[in-house]
PDB file of C-alpha atoms in Angstrom:
ATOM      1  CA  UNK A1440      -0.066  -0.156   0.114  1.00 57.00           C
ATOM      2  CA  UNK A1441       2.789   2.297   0.824  1.00 61.00           C
ATOM      3  CA  UNK A1442       4.330   2.107  -2.773  1.00 68.00           C
ATOM      4  CA  UNK A1443       0.720   2.754  -3.997  1.00 69.00           C
ATOM      5  CA  UNK A1444       0.454   6.105  -2.233  1.00 68.00           C
ATOM      6  CA  UNK A1445       4.174   7.113  -3.168  1.00 71.00           C
ATOM      7  CA  UNK A1446       2.896   6.599  -7.060  1.00 72.00           C
ATOM      8  CA  UNK A1447      -0.149   8.467  -6.369  1.00 68.00           C
ATOM      9  CA  UNK A1448       1.579  11.585  -4.917  1.00 70.00           C
ATOM     10  CA  UNK A1449       4.210  11.350  -7.887  1.00 72.00           C
ATOM     11  CA  UNK A1450       1.832  11.113 -10.616  1.00 71.00           C
ATOM     12  CA  UNK A1451      -1.588  13.039  -9.723  1.00 69.00           C
ATOM     13  CA  UNK A1452      -1.978  16.369 -11.323  1.00 70.00           C
ATOM     14  CA  UNK A1453       1.234  15.549 -13.909  1.00 74.00           C
ATOM     15  CA  UNK A1454       0.777  15.670 -17.445  1.00 75.00           C
ATOM     16  CA  UNK A1455       1.394  13.270 -19.866  1.00 71.00           C
ATOM     17  CA  UNK A1456       0.908  13.486 -23.988  1.00 70.00           C
ATOM     18  CA  UNK A1457      -1.328  16.916 -23.113  1.00 70.00           C
ATOM     19  CA  UNK A1458      -3.736  15.036 -20.303  1.00 71.00           C
ATOM     20  CA  UNK A1459      -3.459  15.799 -16.792  1.00 72.00           C
ATOM     21  CA  UNK A1460      -3.566  12.302 -14.912  1.00 71.00           C
ATOM     22  CA  UNK A1461      -5.884  11.937 -11.868  1.00 70.00           C
ATOM     23  CA  UNK A1462      -4.466   9.326 -10.006  1.00 69.00           C
ATOM     24  CA  UNK A1463      -6.869   7.766  -7.318  1.00 67.00           C
ATOM     25  CA  UNK A1464      -7.551   4.366  -5.765  1.00 65.00           C
ATOM     26  CA  UNK A1465      -9.890   1.985  -6.551  1.00 68.00           C
ATOM     27  CA  UNK A1466     -11.472  -1.546  -5.447  1.00 68.00           C
ATOM     28  CA  UNK A1467      -9.885  -4.805  -6.971  1.00 73.00           C
ATOM     29  CA  UNK A1468     -13.025  -5.249  -8.632  1.00 75.00           C
ATOM     30  CA  UNK A1469     -12.838  -2.124 -10.560  1.00 72.00           C
ATOM     31  CA  UNK A1470      -9.085  -2.996 -11.359  1.00 71.00           C
ATOM     32  CA  UNK A1471     -10.201  -6.656 -12.310  1.00 78.00           C
ATOM     33  CA  UNK A1472     -12.879  -5.475 -14.574  1.00 77.00           C
ATOM     34  CA  UNK A1473     -10.627  -2.569 -16.376  1.00 74.00           C
ATOM     35  CA  UNK A1474      -7.897  -5.508 -17.221  1.00 77.00           C
ATOM     36  CA  UNK A1475     -10.519  -7.348 -18.652  1.00 82.00           C
ATOM     37  CA  UNK A1476     -11.342  -4.384 -21.030  1.00 79.00           C
ATOM     38  CA  UNK A1477     -14.446  -2.836 -19.304  1.00 76.00           C
ATOM     39  CA  UNK A1478     -14.283   1.217 -19.036  1.00 70.00           C
ATOM     40  CA  UNK A1479     -14.642   2.019 -15.139  1.00 62.00           C
ATOM     41  CA  UNK A1480     -17.562   3.297 -13.511  1.00 62.00           C
ATOM     42  CA  UNK A1481     -17.532   7.202 -13.084  1.00 63.00           C
ATOM     43  CA  UNK A1482     -16.641   8.111  -9.876  1.00 60.00           C
ATOM     44  CA  UNK A1483     -19.050   9.977  -7.421  1.00 57.00           C
ATOM     45  CA  UNK A1484     -17.497  12.522  -5.013  1.00 54.00           C
ATOM     46  CA  UNK A1485     -18.096  10.944  -1.739  1.00 52.00           C
ATOM     47  CA  UNK A1486     -19.758  12.843   1.025  1.00 50.00           C
ATOM     48  CA  UNK A1487     -18.244  10.432   3.544  1.00 50.00           C
ATOM     49  CA  UNK A1488     -14.267  10.872   4.340  1.00 50.00           C
ATOM     50  CA  UNK A1489     -12.754   7.594   3.166  1.00 56.00           C
ATOM     51  CA  UNK A1490     -10.230   5.786   6.006  1.00 59.00           C
ATOM     52  CA  UNK A1491      -6.754   5.841   4.774  1.00 70.00           C
ATOM     53  CA  UNK A1492      -4.595   3.615   7.061  1.00 78.00           C
ATOM     54  CA  UNK A1493      -0.725   2.765   6.805  1.00 88.00           C
ATOM     55  CA  UNK A1494       2.658   4.016   7.954  1.00 92.00           C
ATOM     56  CA  UNK A1495       4.572   7.040   7.272  1.00 93.00           C
ATOM     57  CA  UNK A1496       8.193   7.688   8.033  1.00 94.00           C
ATOM     58  CA  UNK A1497       8.901  11.318   9.457  1.00 96.00           C
ATOM     59  CA  UNK A1498      12.403  12.858   9.028  1.00 96.00           C
ATOM     60  CA  UNK A1499      13.668  16.486  10.240  1.00 96.00           C
ATOM     61  CA  UNK A1500      11.626  16.600  13.466  1.00 96.00           C
ATOM     62  CA  UNK A1501      13.233  18.989  15.974  1.00 96.00           C
ATOM     63  CA  UNK A1502      14.543  16.680  18.755  1.00 95.00           C
ATOM     64  CA  UNK A1503      12.325  18.627  21.228  1.00 95.00           C
ATOM     65  CA  UNK A1504       9.075  17.603  19.321  1.00 95.00           C
ATOM     66  CA  UNK A1505       6.764  15.270  21.665  1.00 95.00           C
ATOM     67  CA  UNK A1506       4.554  12.904  20.476  1.00 96.00           C
ATOM     68  CA  UNK A1507       1.647  15.960  21.292  1.00 96.00           C
ATOM     69  CA  UNK A1508       3.026  18.048  19.193  1.00 96.00           C
ATOM     70  CA  UNK A1509       3.227  15.404  16.163  1.00 96.00           C
ATOM     71  CA  UNK A1510      -0.256  14.758  16.811  1.00 96.00           C
ATOM     72  CA  UNK A1511      -1.208  18.514  17.010  1.00 96.00           C
ATOM     73  CA  UNK A1512       0.769  19.104  13.227  1.00 96.00           C
ATOM     74  CA  UNK A1513      -1.273  16.124  11.686  1.00 96.00           C
ATOM     75  CA  UNK A1514      -4.508  17.530  13.284  1.00 94.00           C
ATOM     76  CA  UNK A1515      -7.574  16.279  11.110  1.00 92.00           C
ATOM     77  CA  UNK A1516      -5.796  13.471  10.077  1.00 92.00           C
ATOM     78  CA  UNK A1517      -6.951  10.980  12.632  1.00 92.00           C
ATOM     79  CA  UNK A1518      -3.371  10.367  14.589  1.00 95.00           C
ATOM     80  CA  UNK A1519      -3.487   8.882  17.579  1.00 95.00           C
ATOM     81  CA  UNK A1520      -0.582   9.830  20.385  1.00 96.00           C
ATOM     82  CA  UNK A1521      -0.265   6.140  21.084  1.00 96.00           C
ATOM     83  CA  UNK A1522       0.606   5.520  17.075  1.00 96.00           C
ATOM     84  CA  UNK A1523       3.457   8.163  16.984  1.00 96.00           C
ATOM     85  CA  UNK A1524       6.897   6.027  17.814  1.00 96.00           C
ATOM     86  CA  UNK A1525      10.215   7.870  18.131  1.00 96.00           C
ATOM     87  CA  UNK A1526      13.155   6.370  16.574  1.00 95.00           C
ATOM     88  CA  UNK A1527      16.110   6.804  19.295  1.00 93.00           C
ATOM     89  CA  UNK A1528      19.999   6.889  18.916  1.00 89.00           C
ATOM     90  CA  UNK A1529      22.042   4.227  20.722  1.00 86.00           C
ATOM     91  CA  UNK A1530      22.538   6.869  23.178  1.00 90.00           C
ATOM     92  CA  UNK A1531      18.645   6.923  23.897  1.00 91.00           C
ATOM     93  CA  UNK A1532      18.312  10.498  22.116  1.00 92.00           C
ATOM     94  CA  UNK A1533      15.667  11.271  19.823  1.00 94.00           C
ATOM     95  CA  UNK A1534      17.364  11.163  16.236  1.00 94.00           C
ATOM     96  CA  UNK A1535      14.641  13.618  14.324  1.00 95.00           C
ATOM     97  CA  UNK A1536      12.982  10.671  12.926  1.00 95.00           C
ATOM     98  CA  UNK A1537       9.488   8.913  13.706  1.00 96.00           C
ATOM     99  CA  UNK A1538       7.108   6.241  12.440  1.00 96.00           C
ATOM    100  CA  UNK A1539       3.367   7.163  12.439  1.00 96.00           C
ATOM    101  CA  UNK A1540       0.688   4.925  12.240  1.00 95.00           C
ATOM    102  CA  UNK A1541      -2.621   5.949  10.864  1.00 93.00           C
ATOM    103  CA  UNK A1542      -5.508   3.517  11.482  1.00 92.00           C
ATOM    104  CA  UNK A1543      -8.972   3.491  12.158  1.00 87.00           C
ATOM    105  CA  UNK A1544     -12.159   5.067  10.854  1.00 86.00           C
ATOM    106  CA  UNK A1545     -10.407   8.620  11.285  1.00 87.00           C
ATOM    107  CA  UNK A1546      -7.266   7.915   9.830  1.00 89.00           C
ATOM    108  CA  UNK A1547      -6.215   9.653   6.315  1.00 88.00           C
ATOM    109  CA  UNK A1548      -2.728   9.428   5.692  1.00 86.00           C
ATOM    110  CA  UNK A1549      -3.296  10.613   2.115  1.00 85.00           C
ATOM    111  CA  UNK A1550      -4.281  14.197   3.909  1.00 89.00           C
ATOM    112  CA  UNK A1551      -1.407  13.646   6.119  1.00 92.00           C
ATOM    113  CA  UNK A1552       0.970  13.064   3.105  1.00 90.00           C
ATOM    114  CA  UNK A1553       0.275  16.872   2.496  1.00 90.00           C
ATOM    115  CA  UNK A1554       2.302  18.121   5.103  1.00 93.00           C
ATOM    116  CA  UNK A1555       5.602  16.749   3.357  1.00 92.00           C
ATOM    117  CA  UNK A1556       7.951  19.424   3.869  1.00 92.00           C
ATOM    118  CA  UNK A1557       5.915  21.863   5.764  1.00 94.00           C
ATOM    119  CA  UNK A1558       7.477  23.365   9.064  1.00 94.00           C
ATOM    120  CA  UNK A1559       6.812  21.922  12.781  1.00 95.00           C
ATOM    121  CA  UNK A1560       8.881  24.324  14.992  1.00 91.00           C
ATOM    122  CA  UNK A1561      11.692  25.669  13.509  1.00 92.00           C
ATOM    123  CA  UNK A1562      12.159  22.581  10.793  1.00 94.00           C
ATOM    124  CA  UNK A1563      10.834  21.439   7.834  1.00 91.00           C
ATOM    125  CA  UNK A1564       9.852  17.692   7.907  1.00 95.00           C
ATOM    126  CA  UNK A1565       9.699  15.040   5.141  1.00 93.00           C
ATOM    127  CA  UNK A1566       7.356  12.224   5.029  1.00 93.00           C
ATOM    128  CA  UNK A1567       7.814   8.805   3.053  1.00 90.00           C
ATOM    129  CA  UNK A1568       5.410   6.004   2.969  1.00 89.00           C
ATOM    130  CA  UNK A1569       6.541   3.009   5.137  1.00 88.00           C
ATOM    131  CA  UNK A1570       5.079  -0.180   6.474  1.00 89.00           C
ATOM    132  CA  UNK A1571       5.240  -2.107   9.853  1.00 91.00           C
ATOM    133  CA  UNK A1572       7.562  -4.426   8.617  1.00 89.00           C
ATOM    134  CA  UNK A1573      10.014  -1.578   8.428  1.00 90.00           C
ATOM    135  CA  UNK A1574       9.509  -0.525  11.888  1.00 91.00           C
ATOM    136  CA  UNK A1575      10.200  -4.328  13.213  1.00 90.00           C
ATOM    137  CA  UNK A1576      12.803  -4.418  11.256  1.00 89.00           C
ATOM    138  CA  UNK A1577      14.490  -1.529  12.679  1.00 86.00           C
ATOM    139  CA  UNK A1578      13.491  -3.094  16.405  1.00 88.00           C
ATOM    140  CA  UNK A1579      15.001  -6.432  15.550  1.00 86.00           C
ATOM    141  CA  UNK A1580      18.348  -4.664  14.617  1.00 85.00           C
ATOM    142  CA  UNK A1581      18.808  -3.031  17.972  1.00 83.00           C
ATOM    143  CA  UNK A1582      17.082   0.535  17.314  1.00 84.00           C
ATOM    144  CA  UNK A1583      14.991   1.784  19.961  1.00 88.00           C
ATOM    145  CA  UNK A1584      11.274   2.903  18.784  1.00 88.00           C
ATOM    146  CA  UNK A1585       9.255   4.399  21.350  1.00 87.00           C
TER     147      UNK A1585
END
């Protein structure tokens, strides 16, 4: 899913062959129908926000940023304080990186990605799609993630 979100972010709004690309997510059923040669049904704007869950890696955090600071930064994206995971160095101090887990009905990782390269405190932060497996891989290598 992280790769799909990254592709959407890169492709959406770009011009190819004189046409503007509108990249959006669709169900597996629609994908299979398109692969079989059927035209996809027209999309209707949804009045209900859709939950988009996943994991983001955040880089460039001020060392003093708390979990609450990060939750406030992502206000409206459904991020819970318990799902902010700070990466600590071998000395136990923050590295300026964190993993953010967006889950639940109010989660909106797509909206959170709009915060890429925005200012938190005195620094701009970068956001990258990630996975729970990446978090587990770092933890198994001895990196402290709290």
